[in-house]
mmCIF file of C-alpha atoms in Angstrom:
data_model
loop_
_atom_site.group_PDB
_atom_site.id
_atom_site.type_symbol
_atom_site.label_atom_id
_atom_site.label_comp_id
_atom_site.label_asym_id
_atom_site.label_seq_id
_atom_site.Cartn_x
_atom_site.Cartn_y
_atom_site.Cartn_z
ATOM 1 C CA GLY A 1 273.108 -35.700 203.693
ATOM 2 C CA ALA A 2 275.154 -34.461 201.638
ATOM 3 C CA GLY A 3 273.815 -30.825 201.760
ATOM 4 C CA VAL A 4 274.035 -27.171 203.478
ATOM 5 C CA SER A 5 271.994 -27.706 206.674
ATOM 6 C CA GLN A 6 270.699 -24.617 208.219
ATOM 7 C CA SER A 7 269.195 -24.170 211.592
ATOM 8 C CA PRO A 8 266.325 -23.549 212.720
ATOM 9 C CA SER A 9 264.698 -24.401 209.688
ATOM 10 C CA ASN A 10 261.739 -21.799 211.095
ATOM 11 C CA LYS A 11 263.180 -18.634 213.944
ATOM 12 C CA VAL A 12 259.432 -16.719 215.618
ATOM 13 C CA THR A 13 260.653 -13.967 218.192
ATOM 14 C CA GLU A 14 259.705 -10.281 219.614
ATOM 15 C CA LYS A 15 261.923 -7.926 218.579
ATOM 16 C CA GLY A 16 265.022 -6.793 221.031
ATOM 17 C CA LYS A 17 266.163 -10.419 221.527
ATOM 18 C CA ASP A 18 268.989 -12.115 219.691
ATOM 19 C CA VAL A 19 268.640 -14.489 217.534
ATOM 20 C CA GLU A 20 271.320 -17.697 216.278
ATOM 21 C CA LEU A 21 271.046 -19.025 213.545
ATOM 22 C CA ARG A 22 273.479 -22.070 211.929
ATOM 23 C CA CYS A 23 274.926 -23.223 208.965
ATOM 24 C CA ASP A 24 276.893 -26.465 209.051
ATOM 25 C CA PRO A 25 278.644 -26.320 204.811
ATOM 26 C CA ILE A 26 279.447 -28.854 202.913
ATOM 27 C CA SER A 27 282.295 -31.168 204.312
ATOM 28 C CA GLY A 28 285.302 -29.734 203.143
ATOM 29 C CA HIS A 29 284.297 -26.708 201.865
ATOM 30 C CA THR A 30 286.524 -23.268 202.659
ATOM 31 C CA ALA A 31 284.292 -21.198 201.586
ATOM 32 C CA LEU A 32 280.926 -20.093 203.491
ATOM 33 C CA TYR A 33 278.478 -17.378 202.836
ATOM 34 C CA TRP A 34 276.540 -15.673 204.458
ATOM 35 C CA TYR A 35 272.782 -14.157 202.793
ATOM 36 C CA ARG A 36 269.721 -11.620 203.994
ATOM 37 C CA GLN A 37 266.445 -12.454 200.757
ATOM 38 C CA SER A 38 263.399 -11.109 202.138
ATOM 39 C CA LEU A 39 259.707 -10.599 199.100
ATOM 40 C CA GLY A 40 260.476 -8.710 196.420
ATOM 41 C CA GLN A 41 264.528 -8.238 196.802
ATOM 42 C CA GLY A 42 266.453 -10.907 195.862
ATOM 43 C CA LEU A 43 269.658 -11.564 197.658
ATOM 44 C CA GLU A 44 271.516 -9.480 199.472
ATOM 45 C CA PHE A 45 274.800 -10.255 200.967
ATOM 46 C CA LEU A 46 275.502 -10.255 204.151
ATOM 47 C CA ILE A 47 279.561 -11.849 205.102
ATOM 48 C CA TYR A 48 281.788 -14.287 203.103
ATOM 49 C CA PHE A 49 284.309 -16.097 205.098
ATOM 50 C CA GLN A 50 287.169 -18.336 203.575
ATOM 51 C CA GLY A 51 288.316 -20.924 205.898
ATOM 52 C CA ASN A 52 287.954 -19.827 209.976
ATOM 53 C CA SER A 53 287.919 -15.950 208.625
ATOM 54 C CA ALA A 54 286.409 -13.213 206.763
ATOM 55 C CA PRO A 55 287.660 -11.566 204.109
ATOM 56 C CA ASP A 56 284.782 -10.080 202.919
ATOM 57 C CA LYS A 57 282.431 -8.214 206.024
ATOM 58 C CA SER A 58 280.971 -5.628 204.389
ATOM 59 C CA GLY A 59 277.641 -6.308 203.597
ATOM 60 C CA LEU A 60 276.046 -7.295 206.788
ATOM 61 C CA PRO A 61 273.860 -4.077 207.504
ATOM 62 C CA SER A 62 274.683 -3.093 211.604
ATOM 63 C CA ASP A 63 276.339 -3.869 214.155
ATOM 64 C CA ARG A 64 274.144 -6.235 215.224
ATOM 65 C CA PHE A 65 274.682 -8.432 212.810
ATOM 66 C CA SER A 66 277.824 -10.480 213.759
ATOM 67 C CA ALA A 67 279.156 -13.440 212.413
ATOM 68 C CA GLU A 68 281.901 -16.819 213.419
ATOM 69 C CA ARG A 69 283.240 -20.030 211.531
ATOM 70 C CA THR A 70 285.007 -21.636 213.896
ATOM 71 C CA GLY A 71 286.974 -25.441 212.785
ATOM 72 C CA GLY A 72 286.847 -23.774 209.186
ATOM 73 C CA SER A 73 282.734 -26.174 209.428
ATOM 74 C CA VAL A 74 279.999 -24.910 210.984
ATOM 75 C CA SER A 75 278.773 -21.271 211.120
ATOM 76 C CA THR A 76 276.261 -18.955 212.857
ATOM 77 C CA LEU A 77 274.962 -15.344 212.718
ATOM 78 C CA THR A 78 273.942 -13.938 215.051
ATOM 79 C CA ILE A 79 271.149 -10.656 215.427
ATOM 80 C CA GLN A 80 270.985 -8.926 218.803
ATOM 81 C CA ARG A 81 267.796 -6.237 220.494
ATOM 82 C CA THR A 82 266.078 -8.138 216.507
ATOM 83 C CA GLN A 83 264.137 -5.191 214.137
ATOM 84 C CA GLN A 84 261.446 -5.792 212.629
ATOM 85 C CA GLU A 85 263.118 -5.140 209.739
ATOM 86 C CA ASP A 86 265.564 -7.720 210.209
ATOM 87 C CA SER A 87 262.636 -10.493 209.306
ATOM 88 C CA ALA A 88 264.026 -12.120 205.998
ATOM 89 C CA VAL A 89 265.066 -15.334 204.735
ATOM 90 C CA TYR A 90 268.743 -15.733 205.978
ATOM 91 C CA LEU A 91 270.049 -18.301 203.278
ATOM 92 C CA CYS A 92 274.109 -20.056 203.668
ATOM 93 C CA ALA A 93 275.296 -21.434 201.430
ATOM 94 C CA SER A 94 278.658 -23.246 201.064
ATOM 95 C CA SER A 95 281.604 -23.325 198.041
ATOM 96 C CA LEU A 96 285.467 -25.760 197.258
ATOM 97 C CA GLY A 97 286.347 -21.666 197.799
ATOM 98 C CA GLY A 98 287.714 -19.754 194.986
ATOM 99 C CA TYR A 99 285.908 -16.736 192.911
ATOM 100 C CA ASN A 100 284.800 -19.441 190.017
ATOM 101 C CA GLN A 101 283.268 -21.864 192.227
ATOM 102 C CA PRO A 102 279.440 -22.273 192.554
ATOM 103 C CA GLN A 103 277.572 -22.004 195.254
ATOM 104 C CA HIS A 104 275.971 -24.974 197.554
ATOM 105 C CA PHE A 105 273.029 -22.948 199.781
ATOM 106 C CA GLY A 106 271.113 -24.465 202.213
ATOM 107 C CA ASP A 107 267.087 -23.874 202.806
ATOM 108 C CA GLY A 108 267.293 -21.057 204.961
ATOM 109 C CA THR A 109 266.330 -20.045 208.064
ATOM 110 C CA ARG A 110 262.787 -17.700 207.775
ATOM 111 C CA LEU A 111 263.336 -15.121 210.945
ATOM 112 C CA SER A 112 259.931 -13.393 211.998
ATOM 113 C CA ILE A 113 260.006 -9.952 214.593
ATOM 114 C CA LEU A 114 256.589 -9.795 216.141
ATOM 115 C CA ALA B 1 282.228 -2.337 191.980
ATOM 116 C CA GLN B 2 280.178 -4.850 189.845
ATOM 117 C CA SER B 3 276.855 -4.706 189.581
ATOM 118 C CA VAL B 4 274.304 -7.027 187.872
ATOM 119 C CA SER B 5 270.482 -6.448 186.669
ATOM 120 C CA GLN B 6 267.728 -8.148 185.642
ATOM 121 C CA HIS B 7 265.167 -6.263 184.119
ATOM 122 C CA ASN B 8 262.150 -8.366 184.424
ATOM 123 C CA HIS B 9 261.217 -9.034 186.918
ATOM 124 C CA HIS B 10 258.110 -10.896 186.785
ATOM 125 C CA VAL B 11 257.347 -13.425 184.094
ATOM 126 C CA ILE B 12 253.925 -14.973 182.643
ATOM 127 C CA LEU B 13 254.120 -17.262 179.905
ATOM 128 C CA SER B 14 251.621 -20.756 178.694
ATOM 129 C CA GLU B 15 253.173 -24.030 178.788
ATOM 130 C CA ALA B 16 255.244 -24.171 175.177
ATOM 131 C CA ALA B 17 256.125 -21.452 175.371
ATOM 132 C CA SER B 18 259.564 -19.902 174.876
ATOM 133 C CA LEU B 19 260.987 -17.819 177.199
ATOM 134 C CA GLU B 20 264.525 -15.551 177.777
ATOM 135 C CA LEU B 21 264.932 -14.039 181.068
ATOM 136 C CA GLY B 22 267.652 -10.465 180.646
ATOM 137 C CA CYS B 23 270.505 -10.239 182.836
ATOM 138 C CA ASN B 24 273.294 -7.953 181.964
ATOM 139 C CA TYR B 25 275.834 -6.418 184.705
ATOM 140 C CA SER B 26 278.571 -4.624 185.097
ATOM 141 C CA TYR B 27 281.907 -4.888 185.400
ATOM 142 C CA GLY B 28 284.893 -5.268 182.909
ATOM 143 C CA GLY B 29 288.033 -7.460 183.633
ATOM 144 C CA THR B 30 286.741 -11.498 183.504
ATOM 145 C CA VAL B 31 284.377 -12.911 185.123
ATOM 146 C CA ASN B 32 281.736 -16.269 185.854
ATOM 147 C CA LEU B 33 278.572 -16.492 185.185
ATOM 148 C CA PHE B 34 275.821 -18.146 186.711
ATOM 149 C CA TRP B 35 272.344 -19.518 186.411
ATOM 150 C CA TYR B 36 270.340 -19.945 189.247
ATOM 151 C CA VAL B 37 266.913 -21.949 190.250
ATOM 152 C CA GLN B 38 265.207 -21.641 193.327
ATOM 153 C CA TYR B 39 261.690 -24.278 192.568
ATOM 154 C CA PRO B 40 258.350 -23.181 195.115
ATOM 155 C CA GLY B 41 259.681 -23.933 198.858
ATOM 156 C CA GLN B 42 263.123 -25.438 197.705
ATOM 157 C CA HIS B 43 266.361 -23.845 197.848
ATOM 158 C CA LEU B 44 268.532 -22.227 195.006
ATOM 159 C CA GLN B 45 270.911 -24.601 192.692
ATOM 160 C CA LEU B 46 272.660 -24.411 190.454
ATOM 161 C CA LEU B 47 270.750 -24.107 187.019
ATOM 162 C CA LEU B 48 274.114 -23.237 184.480
ATOM 163 C CA LYS B 49 277.525 -21.948 184.196
ATOM 164 C CA TYR B 50 279.506 -20.191 181.965
ATOM 165 C CA PHE B 51 284.106 -19.901 182.957
ATOM 166 C CA SER B 52 285.550 -19.009 179.780
ATOM 167 C CA GLY B 53 285.392 -20.976 176.609
ATOM 168 C CA ASP B 54 282.208 -21.328 173.874
ATOM 169 C CA PRO B 55 280.194 -17.879 175.042
ATOM 170 C CA LEU B 56 277.087 -20.590 174.441
ATOM 171 C CA VAL B 57 276.455 -22.667 177.890
ATOM 172 C CA LYS B 58 273.890 -25.266 178.082
ATOM 173 C CA GLY B 59 272.574 -26.788 181.489
ATOM 174 C CA ILE B 60 270.068 -28.528 183.261
ATOM 175 C CA LYS B 61 266.291 -29.387 182.239
ATOM 176 C CA GLY B 62 266.838 -27.994 179.250
ATOM 177 C CA PHE B 63 267.579 -24.412 179.841
ATOM 178 C CA GLU B 64 270.930 -22.434 178.140
ATOM 179 C CA ALA B 65 272.634 -18.978 178.756
ATOM 180 C CA GLU B 66 274.036 -17.290 176.114
ATOM 181 C CA PHE B 67 277.353 -15.047 177.538
ATOM 182 C CA ILE B 68 277.747 -11.866 175.128
ATOM 183 C CA LYS B 69 280.570 -10.184 176.614
ATOM 184 C CA SER B 70 280.354 -6.913 174.711
ATOM 185 C CA LYS B 71 276.830 -6.236 175.420
ATOM 186 C CA PHE B 72 277.548 -7.266 179.295
ATOM 187 C CA SER B 73 275.331 -9.855 179.102
ATOM 188 C CA PHE B 74 274.444 -13.858 179.967
ATOM 189 C CA ASN B 75 270.866 -13.738 178.999
ATOM 190 C CA LEU B 76 268.512 -17.211 179.838
ATOM 191 C CA ARG B 77 266.616 -19.024 177.324
ATOM 192 C CA LYS B 78 264.018 -21.978 176.916
ATOM 193 C CA PRO B 79 263.491 -23.599 173.456
ATOM 194 C CA SER B 80 259.734 -24.331 175.110
ATOM 195 C CA VAL B 81 259.115 -24.205 178.916
ATOM 196 C CA GLN B 82 256.790 -26.718 181.155
ATOM 197 C CA TRP B 83 254.247 -25.910 183.508
ATOM 198 C CA SER B 84 256.919 -27.228 186.084
ATOM 199 C CA ASP B 85 259.241 -24.810 185.311
ATOM 200 C CA THR B 86 257.841 -22.284 187.939
ATOM 201 C CA ALA B 87 260.313 -20.749 189.449
ATOM 202 C CA GLU B 88 261.984 -17.894 189.889
ATOM 203 C CA TYR B 89 265.183 -17.764 189.239
ATOM 204 C CA PHE B 90 268.852 -16.016 190.106
ATOM 205 C CA CYS B 91 272.006 -13.802 187.822
ATOM 206 C CA ALA B 92 275.027 -14.105 189.303
ATOM 207 C CA VAL B 93 278.344 -12.781 188.810
ATOM 208 C CA THR B 94 281.511 -13.215 190.396
ATOM 209 C CA SER B 95 285.202 -11.445 189.405
ATOM 210 C CA LYS B 96 288.853 -12.172 190.461
ATOM 211 C CA GLY B 97 288.375 -9.769 194.470
ATOM 212 C CA GLY B 98 285.334 -9.311 193.957
ATOM 213 C CA LYS B 99 282.227 -10.868 195.935
ATOM 214 C CA PHE B 100 278.925 -12.684 194.451
ATOM 215 C CA GLN B 101 276.543 -10.765 193.150
ATOM 216 C CA PHE B 102 273.620 -12.178 193.057
ATOM 217 C CA GLY B 103 270.434 -10.211 190.061
ATOM 218 C CA ALA B 104 267.170 -9.845 192.414
ATOM 219 C CA GLY B 105 266.014 -12.274 190.414
ATOM 220 C CA THR B 106 262.979 -12.789 187.914
ATOM 221 C CA GLN B 107 260.188 -14.627 189.335
ATOM 222 C CA VAL B 108 258.907 -16.525 185.957
ATOM 223 C CA VAL B 109 255.065 -18.384 186.059
ATOM 224 C CA VAL B 110 254.314 -20.579 183.741
ATOM 225 C CA THR B 111 250.474 -21.607 183.242
ATOM 226 C CA PRO B 112 248.524 -25.218 181.787
#
């Protein structure tokens, strides 16, 4: 089990609730990325971590979205006061760092907002 | 800002047919280019990548891609597809100081 691990795999929640998504990257990977994949929309970049810092948060769609990474490893993406348009698959990827390193993806968390 | 464009959103073809998926990017500097594939029910995985050197890159499962700098293109090809190639294919580009930018994806369906 050396791949990127995401949990939960599926999450169904009511509109207005907060959700927390977790990503456990490949050991030794310093870079971590969050993406959102909606039907027919491709991959939407959300945020990028290098170590524990996030040099690029430009993709977060609103202030309801936040992410943190601790110990240079596990990252959590939090969505507050969820809306129906937040329904999507949230993907996490990690890499060795550096702009030329390929990313390794997890299976994603499918989030459904009722 | 860099961007990536995949021209075909949906491709249907028969087994043994040849496949070519277009990918164009907009960025004038040095880029690294990738093709990723997502098989049904599986996570995204790397097909091939180009950093420098020979512009014709060979990847897994018989896929190849050609980097044409003058056309800002990185098209993916496979001479003879199989039913198991049914998947969604994503082109991606990154550059020094830039983010990883993915295209919208191309859904490929191979019929027996």
